[in-house]
Amino acid sequence: MQFFLRKLDDPIHQAILRILAEFAQGDRYSNIDLIVGAKRQSDPIASWFTQVDIPLYATRVSRNKKEAIDGNATAIAAMLAPHAMVRHTSETGDEITDVEDASRRTGMQTAVAPFRQLYVLQVIRYWVELLSSLQYTAMQTGSEDIPFFSEVFAPFYNDDSYIRTRKTWDTV
């Protein structure tokens, strides 16, 4: 059996696990808490953006890609700013009113998306591998009631290059 990651000790993997744990412990009610005026633990969208997306952008997106995103944002702003208005809320809750900022954030999100998917699926694959190794250990007892988890979760055994480019997972 090939192991892809021996540990989930990368800071981005750790941030993903922490945010998912906080989400499970109550952050999933963040929007309801906001509406009813209850105390919010934290905003999972802001946490994800600051702890996962920004570090991914800083470490995984090439300098050339970042320069292209900045150039596109400047060009879009030059064309649209005199004729368009932006009224949007950022991932951290700040107001976005600038065409260039909105365009830059769109480019950033597009550039980060494949890496975001890769890191999340690496976490899933880590747990799938653990489950599969437990399956094989349990099968050595001779019991016929052990499910074949490695078959059920086979799509997660694909190489990182495949995982980064996959657009949908519902047909796998």
Coordinates of C-alpha atoms in Angstrom, one line a residue:
M1 CA 0.0 0.0 0.0
Q2 CA 1.4 3.4 -0.9
F3 CA 1.1 6.2 1.7
F4 CA 0.8 9.7 0.3
L5 CA 1.2 11.7 3.5
R6 CA 2.7 10.2 6.6
K7 CA 1.6 13.2 8.7
L8 CA -0.8 16.1 8.4
D9 CA 1.7 18.5 10.0
D10 CA 1.8 21.1 7.2
P11 CA 0.4 24.4 8.6
I12 CA -2.3 24.5 6.0
H13 CA -3.4 21.0 6.7
Q14 CA -3.5 21.9 10.4
A15 CA -5.5 25.0 9.7
I16 CA -8.0 23.0 7.7
L17 CA -8.4 20.5 10.5
R18 CA -8.8 23.2 13.1
I19 CA -11.4 25.1 11.1
L20 CA -13.4 21.9 10.4
A21 CA -13.2 21.0 14.1
E22 CA -14.4 24.5 15.1
F23 CA -17.2 24.2 12.5
A24 CA -18.3 20.9 14.0
Q25 CA -18.3 22.4 17.5
G26 CA -20.6 25.3 16.7
D27 CA -19.2 27.6 14.0
R28 CA -21.7 26.0 11.6
Y29 CA -24.3 28.1 13.3
S30 CA -22.4 31.3 12.7
N31 CA -24.9 32.9 10.3
I32 CA -27.8 32.0 12.6
D33 CA -25.9 33.5 15.6
L34 CA -25.4 36.7 13.6
I35 CA -29.0 37.0 12.7
V36 CA -30.4 36.5 16.2
G37 CA -27.6 38.5 17.8
A38 CA -26.1 35.6 19.7
K39 CA -22.4 35.4 20.6
R40 CA -20.5 34.0 17.7
Q41 CA -17.5 31.7 18.3
S42 CA -15.9 32.7 15.0
D43 CA -16.7 33.2 11.4
P44 CA -15.8 30.0 9.5
I45 CA -15.6 31.8 6.1
A46 CA -13.2 34.4 7.5
S47 CA -11.2 31.8 9.2
W48 CA -10.9 29.7 6.0
F49 CA -9.9 32.8 4.0
T50 CA -7.3 34.0 6.4
Q51 CA -5.8 30.7 7.5
V52 CA -6.1 28.6 4.3
D53 CA -6.7 30.7 1.2
I54 CA -4.2 33.5 1.9
P55 CA -1.4 31.1 2.8
L56 CA -2.2 29.0 -0.2
Y57 CA -2.0 32.1 -2.4
A58 CA 1.3 33.1 -0.8
T59 CA 3.0 29.7 -1.1
R60 CA 1.4 27.8 -4.0
V61 CA 0.5 30.4 -6.6
S62 CA 3.4 31.4 -8.8
R63 CA 4.8 34.9 -9.0
N64 CA 3.9 35.0 -12.7
K65 CA 0.3 34.1 -12.0
K66 CA 0.1 36.7 -9.2
E67 CA 1.4 39.3 -11.6
A68 CA -1.1 38.3 -14.3
I69 CA -3.9 38.6 -11.7
D70 CA -2.7 42.1 -10.7
G71 CA -2.4 43.1 -14.4
N72 CA -5.9 41.8 -15.1
A73 CA -7.4 43.6 -12.1
T74 CA -5.7 46.8 -13.2
A75 CA -7.0 46.5 -16.8
I76 CA -10.6 45.6 -15.6
A77 CA -10.6 48.6 -13.3
A78 CA -9.4 50.9 -16.1
M79 CA -12.2 49.7 -18.3
L80 CA -15.1 49.3 -15.9
A81 CA -14.4 51.7 -12.9
P82 CA -15.9 54.7 -14.6
H83 CA -19.1 52.8 -15.5
A84 CA -19.5 50.3 -12.8
M85 CA -20.2 50.2 -9.1
V86 CA -19.2 47.4 -6.8
R87 CA -21.1 46.7 -3.6
H88 CA -20.0 43.3 -2.1
T89 CA -18.8 41.9 1.2
S90 CA -15.5 40.2 1.4
E91 CA -14.8 36.8 3.1
T92 CA -13.8 38.7 6.2
G93 CA -16.9 40.8 6.3
D94 CA -15.3 44.0 4.9
E95 CA -17.1 46.0 2.3
I96 CA -15.7 45.8 -1.3
T97 CA -16.4 48.9 -3.3
D98 CA -13.5 49.0 -5.7
V99 CA -13.6 47.3 -9.1
E100 CA -9.8 46.5 -9.0
D101 CA -10.0 44.9 -5.6
A102 CA -13.1 42.8 -6.6
S103 CA -11.3 41.7 -9.8
R104 CA -8.1 40.8 -7.9
R105 CA -10.0 38.8 -5.3
T106 CA -11.8 36.9 -8.1
G107 CA -8.4 36.1 -9.7
M108 CA -7.0 35.0 -6.3
Q109 CA -10.0 32.7 -5.6
T110 CA -9.6 31.1 -9.1
A111 CA -5.9 30.6 -8.6
V112 CA -6.3 29.1 -5.1
A113 CA -9.2 26.8 -5.9
P114 CA -7.2 23.8 -7.2
F115 CA -4.8 23.9 -4.3
R116 CA -7.7 24.3 -1.8
Q117 CA -9.2 21.2 -3.3
L118 CA -5.9 19.3 -3.2
Y119 CA -5.2 20.1 0.5
V120 CA -8.7 19.1 1.6
L121 CA -8.6 15.8 -0.4
Q122 CA -5.1 15.1 1.0
V123 CA -6.7 15.3 4.5
I124 CA -9.5 12.9 3.3
R125 CA -7.0 10.6 1.7
Y126 CA -4.9 10.5 4.9
W127 CA -8.0 9.2 6.8
V128 CA -9.0 6.9 4.0
E129 CA -5.5 5.3 4.1
L130 CA -5.8 4.9 7.9
L131 CA -9.2 3.3 7.5
S132 CA -7.9 1.0 4.8
S133 CA -5.0 -0.2 6.9
L134 CA -7.4 -1.0 9.7
Q135 CA -9.5 -2.9 7.2
Y136 CA -6.6 -5.1 6.2
T137 CA -5.7 -5.7 9.8
A138 CA -9.2 -6.6 10.7
M139 CA -9.4 -8.9 7.6
Q140 CA -6.5 -10.9 9.0
T141 CA -8.8 -12.1 11.8
G142 CA -10.7 -14.2 9.3
S143 CA -14.0 -12.3 9.7
E144 CA -16.0 -12.1 6.5
D145 CA -18.0 -9.1 7.8
I146 CA -15.3 -6.5 7.1
P147 CA -16.3 -4.0 4.4
F148 CA -13.9 -3.3 1.6
F149 CA -13.3 0.4 2.4
S150 CA -10.4 0.6 -0.1
E151 CA -12.8 0.0 -2.9
V152 CA -15.4 2.4 -1.7
F153 CA -12.8 5.2 -1.3
A154 CA -10.7 4.3 -4.3
P155 CA -11.1 7.7 -6.0
F156 CA -9.0 9.3 -3.2
Y157 CA -6.0 7.1 -4.1
N158 CA -5.4 9.2 -7.3
D159 CA -2.3 11.2 -7.7
D160 CA -2.2 14.8 -6.5
S161 CA -1.9 16.1 -10.1
Y162 CA -5.3 14.4 -10.9
I163 CA -6.9 15.6 -7.8
R164 CA -5.9 19.3 -8.5
T165 CA -7.5 19.2 -11.9
R166 CA -10.8 17.4 -11.1
K167 CA -13.8 19.7 -11.3
T168 CA -16.5 17.4 -9.9
W169 CA -16.6 14.5 -7.5
D170 CA -20.2 13.3 -7.8
T171 CA -19.6 11.0 -10.7
V172 CA -16.5 9.3 -9.3

